[in-house]
Structure formats: structure tokens, C-alpha cells
Amino acid sequence: MTNLLETWSLDREIVLTKLLNHPRDKVFAAWMDPKALAQWYGPAGLSIESHEADIREGGVWRFDMVGVFEGKQQRFPNLMRFVEIVPNERIVMDYGTPDPNDPDRFRVTVTFDEQSDGKTVLTMRQLHPSAKRRQVVIGFGAVEYGLQTMDGLAAWLDG
């Protein structure tokens, strides 16, 4: 599957972009600080419980997203494995569950592009293992949840 995630294909891609009113070094730093990351990351209404945070190339962030659905608290285990980190430019990670054989694991590339006015264009590209899987995650709200995550980052940076 690693080879599949290294071969880009538009029919497996989701791209989300947000303009942030902060310089890229500040935006990048929000991704590198495990305590900050746990405060702003994830869709609205979910909290993050971090279990392991080794944010460096080859490191992992293992966490649960926790929220109440249908009157019951639910946990969603997550694991990010950091493939590449280029300070203030790019973070590449493989994202899925803690299951080492997770067939739905996908690659995320986050880029930080600073404008001449000091604002940063944050772009998150997801590459899913198949076009069918991409459609499934779009169907359950991955685009909306990704945009909510970016909004959470913006609010955290503004606060």
C-alpha cells in the first residue's frame, strides 16, 4: 500500500485550502507542538485525547477523537505517522487507525505558503487508497470535517 500512496491520482485526492491571518512559521509551529495540536485539531464537537506524540520524521501521534453521538460517548482511535517534515514548508503523514494493517490508511500532505502580506495559505491534500474509498469518506463528511479542523486551527491561532 505504501507504493499506492506514493503514486498520486486525482480520482483518489481531496484538497482543502484555507487562508490564515498568520505567518507560516506560526502556523507550522501549531502543527509541531503536541499540546497545541491536541487543542485545535479535529472536527467541531470532538475533543482530542493524546496517547503518544512524537512529532518528527518517523514519529507518530496516536490519539482518540472523543465525542457524543446518539447520546453516547464514542472514541475514534487515530494514528498519524510522520513521513516527511520540512520546517515551515511541508508535512507528509500517513493517517489511519492504530491498526498496522489498516486498509483505509491515507496519505496527507500539508503545505504552508506565505503570501507577501504575511498571511499563510494552508493546503491539506489527502490521497486515499482507492477512488471508491475517497467517495466513502466524502460521503461521511470528510470534507466538512477537514474544513472544521482548519477553522479550529484558525481560531486557535487567533486566540
CSV table of C-alpha atoms in Angstrom, one decimal:
chain,number,residue,atom,x,y,z
A,1,MET,CA,0.0,0.0,0.0
A,2,THR,CA,2.9,2.4,0.6
A,3,ASN,CA,3.6,2.3,-3.2
A,4,LEU,CA,0.0,3.2,-3.8
A,5,LEU,CA,0.2,6.2,-1.5
A,6,GLU,CA,3.4,7.4,-3.4
A,7,THR,CA,1.6,7.4,-6.7
A,8,TRP,CA,-0.7,10.4,-6.9
A,9,SER,CA,-4.0,10.1,-8.7
A,10,LEU,CA,-6.6,12.9,-8.9
A,11,ASP,CA,-9.5,10.4,-8.6
A,12,ARG,CA,-8.2,9.5,-5.1
A,13,GLU,CA,-7.5,13.0,-3.9
A,14,ILE,CA,-9.3,15.5,-1.6
A,15,VAL,CA,-7.8,19.0,-1.4
A,16,LEU,CA,-8.7,21.5,1.3
A,17,THR,CA,-7.3,25.1,1.5
A,18,LYS,CA,-7.6,27.9,4.0
A,19,LEU,CA,-6.1,31.4,4.2
A,20,LEU,CA,-4.8,32.1,7.7
A,21,ASN,CA,-4.1,35.5,9.0
A,22,HIS,CA,-0.7,34.5,10.5
A,23,PRO,CA,2.9,34.0,9.2
A,24,ARG,CA,3.7,30.5,8.1
A,25,ASP,CA,6.3,29.9,10.9
A,26,LYS,CA,3.5,30.4,13.5
A,27,VAL,CA,1.1,28.2,11.5
A,28,PHE,CA,3.7,25.5,11.1
A,29,ALA,CA,4.6,25.7,14.9
A,30,ALA,CA,0.9,24.9,15.7
A,31,TRP,CA,1.4,21.5,14.0
A,32,MET,CA,4.7,20.8,15.7
A,33,ASP,CA,3.6,21.4,19.3
A,34,PRO,CA,1.8,18.3,20.6
A,35,LYS,CA,-0.1,20.3,23.3
A,36,ALA,CA,-1.3,22.9,20.7
A,37,LEU,CA,-2.2,20.2,18.2
A,38,ALA,CA,-4.5,18.5,20.7
A,39,GLN,CA,-6.3,21.8,21.4
A,40,TRP,CA,-7.2,22.7,17.8
A,41,TYR,CA,-7.1,19.5,15.8
A,42,GLY,CA,-10.3,17.7,14.7
A,43,PRO,CA,-13.9,18.4,13.7
A,44,ALA,CA,-16.1,20.7,15.8
A,45,GLY,CA,-17.6,19.0,18.8
A,46,LEU,CA,-14.9,16.4,19.2
A,47,SER,CA,-12.1,16.5,21.7
A,48,ILE,CA,-8.6,15.0,21.4
A,49,GLU,CA,-7.1,12.6,23.9
A,50,SER,CA,-3.5,12.3,23.0
A,51,HIS,CA,-1.7,9.0,24.0
A,52,GLU,CA,1.6,9.4,22.2
A,53,ALA,CA,3.0,12.4,20.4
A,54,ASP,CA,6.4,12.2,18.8
A,55,ILE,CA,6.2,14.8,16.1
A,56,ARG,CA,9.2,14.3,13.9
A,57,GLU,CA,10.1,12.4,10.7
A,58,GLY,CA,9.5,8.7,11.6
A,59,GLY,CA,7.5,9.7,14.7
A,60,VAL,CA,3.8,9.1,15.4
A,61,TRP,CA,0.9,10.8,17.0
A,62,ARG,CA,-1.6,8.4,18.5
A,63,PHE,CA,-4.8,9.9,19.8
A,64,ASP,CA,-8.5,9.4,20.2
A,65,MET,CA,-11.2,11.8,18.9
A,66,VAL,CA,-13.9,11.7,21.5
A,67,GLY,CA,-17.5,12.9,21.1
A,68,VAL,CA,-21.1,12.2,22.0
A,69,PHE,CA,-23.2,10.6,19.2
A,70,GLU,CA,-26.8,9.5,19.7
A,71,GLY,CA,-26.5,10.2,23.4
A,72,LYS,CA,-23.5,8.0,23.9
A,73,GLN,CA,-19.8,8.9,24.2
A,74,GLN,CA,-17.7,7.4,21.4
A,75,ARG,CA,-14.0,7.1,20.8
A,76,PHE,CA,-12.3,7.1,17.4
A,77,PRO,CA,-8.7,5.9,17.6
A,78,ASN,CA,-6.3,7.6,15.2
A,79,LEU,CA,-2.7,7.3,14.3
A,80,MET,CA,-0.5,9.7,12.2
A,81,ARG,CA,2.9,8.5,11.1
A,82,PHE,CA,5.1,11.4,10.1
A,83,VAL,CA,6.8,10.6,6.8
A,84,GLU,CA,8.5,13.9,6.0
A,85,ILE,CA,8.7,17.3,7.8
A,86,VAL,CA,10.3,20.3,6.0
A,87,PRO,CA,10.1,23.2,8.5
A,88,ASN,CA,7.7,25.9,7.5
A,89,GLU,CA,7.1,24.3,4.1
A,90,ARG,CA,5.6,20.8,4.3
A,91,ILE,CA,4.4,17.9,6.5
A,92,VAL,CA,3.7,14.5,5.0
A,93,MET,CA,2.0,11.9,7.1
A,94,ASP,CA,0.2,8.6,6.8
A,95,TYR,CA,-3.1,8.7,8.6
A,96,GLY,CA,-5.4,6.0,9.8
A,97,THR,CA,-6.2,3.9,12.8
A,98,PRO,CA,-3.6,2.3,15.1
A,99,ASP,CA,-4.1,-1.0,13.2
A,100,PRO,CA,-0.8,-1.6,11.4
A,101,ASN,CA,-2.8,-3.2,8.5
A,102,ASP,CA,-5.5,-0.5,8.3
A,103,PRO,CA,-6.6,-0.9,4.6
A,104,ASP,CA,-8.1,2.6,4.7
A,105,ARG,CA,-4.9,4.5,5.7
A,106,PHE,CA,-4.3,7.5,3.5
A,107,ARG,CA,-1.5,10.0,2.9
A,108,VAL,CA,-1.8,13.6,3.9
A,109,THR,CA,0.4,16.4,2.6
A,110,VAL,CA,0.1,19.8,4.4
A,111,THR,CA,1.8,22.8,2.8
A,112,PHE,CA,2.4,26.2,4.2
A,113,ASP,CA,2.7,29.0,1.6
A,114,GLU,CA,3.2,32.5,2.9
A,115,GLN,CA,1.8,35.4,0.9
A,116,SER,CA,3.5,38.8,0.6
A,117,ASP,CA,1.1,40.2,3.2
A,118,GLY,CA,2.3,37.8,5.8
A,119,LYS,CA,-0.8,35.5,5.7
A,120,THR,CA,-0.4,31.8,5.1
A,121,VAL,CA,-2.2,29.6,2.6
A,122,LEU,CA,-2.6,26.2,4.3
A,123,THR,CA,-3.3,23.3,1.9
A,124,MET,CA,-4.2,19.8,3.0
A,125,ARG,CA,-4.1,17.1,0.3
A,126,GLN,CA,-5.4,13.7,1.1
A,127,LEU,CA,-4.6,10.7,-1.1
A,128,HIS,CA,-6.9,7.8,-0.4
A,129,PRO,CA,-6.1,4.1,-1.4
A,130,SER,CA,-8.8,4.0,-4.0
A,131,ALA,CA,-11.3,6.2,-5.8
A,132,LYS,CA,-14.1,4.2,-4.0
A,133,ARG,CA,-12.6,4.9,-0.6
A,134,ARG,CA,-12.4,8.6,-1.5
A,135,GLN,CA,-16.1,8.6,-2.3
A,136,VAL,CA,-16.9,6.8,1.0
A,137,VAL,CA,-15.0,9.4,3.1
A,138,ILE,CA,-16.6,12.3,1.2
A,139,GLY,CA,-20.0,10.6,1.9
A,140,PHE,CA,-19.5,10.6,5.6
A,141,GLY,CA,-18.4,14.2,5.8
A,142,ALA,CA,-14.6,14.2,5.5
A,143,VAL,CA,-14.5,17.4,3.5
A,144,GLU,CA,-16.7,19.3,6.1
A,145,TYR,CA,-14.7,17.8,9.0
A,146,GLY,CA,-11.4,18.8,7.3
A,147,LEU,CA,-12.7,22.3,6.9
A,148,GLN,CA,-13.8,22.4,10.5
A,149,THR,CA,-10.3,21.3,11.5
A,150,MET,CA,-8.8,24.2,9.6
A,151,ASP,CA,-11.3,26.5,11.2
A,152,GLY,CA,-10.2,25.2,14.6
A,153,LEU,CA,-6.6,26.0,13.7
A,154,ALA,CA,-7.6,29.5,12.6
A,155,ALA,CA,-9.5,30.1,15.9
A,156,TRP,CA,-6.6,28.7,17.9
A,157,LEU,CA,-4.1,31.0,16.1
A,158,ASP,CA,-6.4,34.0,16.6
A,159,GLY,CA,-6.9,33.2,20.3
